[in-house]
Amino acid sequence: MNTLSVSVRRLITAALLSLSFIPGTLMASEHEKTAGLLGGYTTRNSTAVAGIYFSYRFAPYYRMQPSIEYYFRKNNVDGFSFNLDNQFPIAIGAQKRCNFYPLAGFSYSTYSRFLSLVENKSTNNEEDTSRRTNRLGLNAGAGMEWFITPNMRLAVEAKCKLMKNYTCGVFSAAIGYIF
């Protein structure tokens, strides 16, 4: 039993020491700003997504990324999503040109359901023929990014948007300008 406890202690000590070196391996570009475009797919309506984003790196291991996404109309439903995600980039490789990042954040989504002529009881064509649903939600996911040049970033991301009756997955690819 004593030999097992010594081995466990050594394993824990080695793990803690290796964790202490992680900040040195993270991308060390504090105050980095990126603006870009994204496109992808959402499972909510099985349709395409397009959007814009801006990110600001507060520390080598933390950045915040607000984004706006538009879900293209399919089956008479489209929507917008406003996100504020916290990302925690971890550099992969000795050259630090690739990062893996988990993310967590908040979203506000609004969906429009366009009514067919049968559903629309109005005889006046000027009235709104849509119903809007608004939801607050949580985002959780992960992504990979590659620094193609010192001023260009490519990324892929998968996240789950947890919302009442509107939970969905969003898979996207993005290109951004680093300044």
Coordinates of C-alpha atoms in Angstrom, one line a residue, residues 23-169:
P23 CA 1.0 29.2 -19.6
G24 CA 4.4 29.3 -21.3
T25 CA 3.1 27.3 -24.2
L26 CA 0.0 29.3 -24.9
M27 CA -0.2 31.9 -27.7
A28 CA 1.4 34.9 -26.1
S29 CA -0.3 37.7 -28.1
E30 CA -2.1 39.7 -25.5
H31 CA -4.3 42.6 -26.8
E32 CA -4.7 40.9 -30.2
K33 CA -7.8 42.0 -32.1
T34 CA -9.4 40.0 -34.9
A35 CA -12.4 40.9 -37.1
G36 CA -13.8 38.5 -39.7
L37 CA -16.5 36.6 -41.4
L38 CA -18.0 33.2 -40.7
G39 CA -20.2 30.7 -42.5
G40 CA -21.5 27.3 -41.7
Y41 CA -24.5 25.1 -40.8
T42 CA -27.1 25.0 -38.0
T43 CA -29.1 22.0 -36.9
R44 CA -32.0 24.2 -35.8
N45 CA -33.5 24.5 -39.2
S46 CA -31.0 22.4 -41.2
T47 CA -29.8 25.5 -43.0
A48 CA -26.8 27.8 -43.7
V49 CA -25.4 30.3 -41.3
A50 CA -23.5 33.5 -42.1
G51 CA -22.1 36.1 -39.7
I52 CA -19.4 38.5 -38.5
Y53 CA -17.3 38.4 -35.4
F54 CA -14.8 40.4 -33.5
S55 CA -12.4 39.0 -30.9
Y56 CA -10.1 40.6 -28.3
R57 CA -7.4 38.7 -26.5
F58 CA -7.2 40.0 -22.9
A59 CA -4.5 37.6 -21.9
P60 CA -2.5 34.9 -23.6
Y61 CA -5.0 32.3 -22.5
Y62 CA -8.3 34.2 -22.6
R63 CA -10.2 36.1 -25.3
M64 CA -13.8 37.4 -25.7
Q65 CA -15.6 37.1 -29.0
P66 CA -18.9 38.8 -29.7
S67 CA -20.6 37.7 -33.0
I68 CA -23.8 38.1 -35.0
E69 CA -25.1 35.1 -37.0
Y70 CA -27.9 35.0 -39.5
Y71 CA -29.8 31.7 -40.1
F72 CA -31.0 31.6 -43.6
R73 CA -34.8 31.0 -44.2
K74 CA -35.8 27.4 -44.7
N75 CA -39.3 25.9 -44.1
N76 CA -40.5 29.5 -43.5
V77 CA -38.2 30.0 -40.5
D78 CA -35.1 32.3 -40.3
G79 CA -33.3 33.9 -37.4
F80 CA -30.5 36.0 -35.9
S81 CA -28.3 35.1 -33.0
F82 CA -26.2 37.6 -31.0
N83 CA -23.4 35.8 -29.1
L84 CA -20.8 36.7 -26.5
D85 CA -18.4 33.8 -26.2
N86 CA -15.4 33.4 -23.8
Q87 CA -12.6 31.4 -25.5
F88 CA -9.5 29.8 -23.9
P89 CA -6.8 29.2 -26.6
I90 CA -4.2 26.6 -26.0
A91 CA -1.2 26.6 -28.5
I92 CA -0.5 23.3 -30.3
G93 CA 3.0 22.6 -31.5
A94 CA 6.3 24.3 -31.1
Q95 CA 5.7 27.1 -33.6
K96 CA 2.4 28.1 -32.0
R97 CA 0.7 28.6 -35.3
C98 CA -2.3 26.4 -34.3
N99 CA -4.6 26.7 -31.3
F100 CA -7.3 24.6 -29.8
Y101 CA -9.9 26.5 -27.8
P102 CA -12.8 25.5 -25.6
L103 CA -15.6 28.1 -25.4
A104 CA -18.5 29.1 -23.2
G105 CA -20.8 32.0 -23.5
F106 CA -24.3 33.5 -23.8
S107 CA -26.6 34.1 -26.8
Y108 CA -29.7 35.9 -27.6
S109 CA -31.5 34.4 -30.6
T110 CA -34.6 35.6 -32.4
Y111 CA -36.5 33.4 -34.9
S112 CA -39.1 34.5 -37.4
R113 CA -41.8 32.1 -38.6
F114 CA -43.4 33.3 -41.7
L115 CA -47.1 32.4 -42.0
S116 CA -48.6 30.9 -45.1
L117 CA -51.6 32.5 -46.7
V118 CA -53.9 29.9 -45.0
E119 CA -52.4 30.6 -41.5
N120 CA -52.6 34.4 -42.0
K121 CA -56.2 35.4 -41.0
S122 CA -55.5 39.0 -42.1
T123 CA -57.2 40.3 -45.2
N124 CA -55.0 43.4 -45.2
N125 CA -51.7 42.7 -47.0
E126 CA -49.8 45.4 -45.0
E127 CA -50.0 43.5 -41.7
D128 CA -47.0 41.5 -40.5
T129 CA -47.3 37.9 -41.6
S130 CA -44.6 36.5 -39.2
R131 CA -44.3 35.4 -35.7
R132 CA -41.2 36.1 -33.7
T133 CA -39.7 33.9 -30.9
N134 CA -36.9 35.3 -28.7
R135 CA -34.7 33.2 -26.5
L136 CA -31.7 33.7 -24.2
G137 CA -29.3 30.8 -24.1
L138 CA -25.9 29.4 -23.3
N139 CA -23.2 28.4 -25.7
A140 CA -20.7 25.6 -25.2
G141 CA -18.2 24.2 -27.7
A142 CA -14.7 24.1 -29.0
G143 CA -12.7 25.2 -32.0
M144 CA -9.4 25.0 -33.8
E145 CA -7.6 28.0 -35.4
W146 CA -4.6 28.3 -37.7
F147 CA -2.5 31.4 -38.1
I148 CA -1.8 31.4 -41.9
T149 CA 0.1 34.6 -41.9
P150 CA 0.8 37.1 -39.0
N151 CA -2.4 38.9 -40.1
M152 CA -4.7 36.1 -41.1
R153 CA -6.6 33.5 -39.0
L154 CA -8.6 30.5 -40.2
A155 CA -10.8 28.7 -37.7
V156 CA -13.4 25.9 -37.5
E157 CA -15.8 25.8 -34.6
A158 CA -18.6 23.6 -33.2
K159 CA -20.9 24.8 -30.5
C160 CA -24.2 23.8 -28.9
K161 CA -26.7 26.6 -28.2
L162 CA -28.8 25.6 -25.2
M163 CA -32.1 27.4 -25.3
K164 CA -35.7 26.5 -24.2
N165 CA -37.3 24.6 -27.1
Y166 CA -34.7 25.8 -29.5
T167 CA -31.5 24.0 -28.6
C168 CA -29.3 23.5 -31.7
G169 CA -25.8 22.9 -32.9

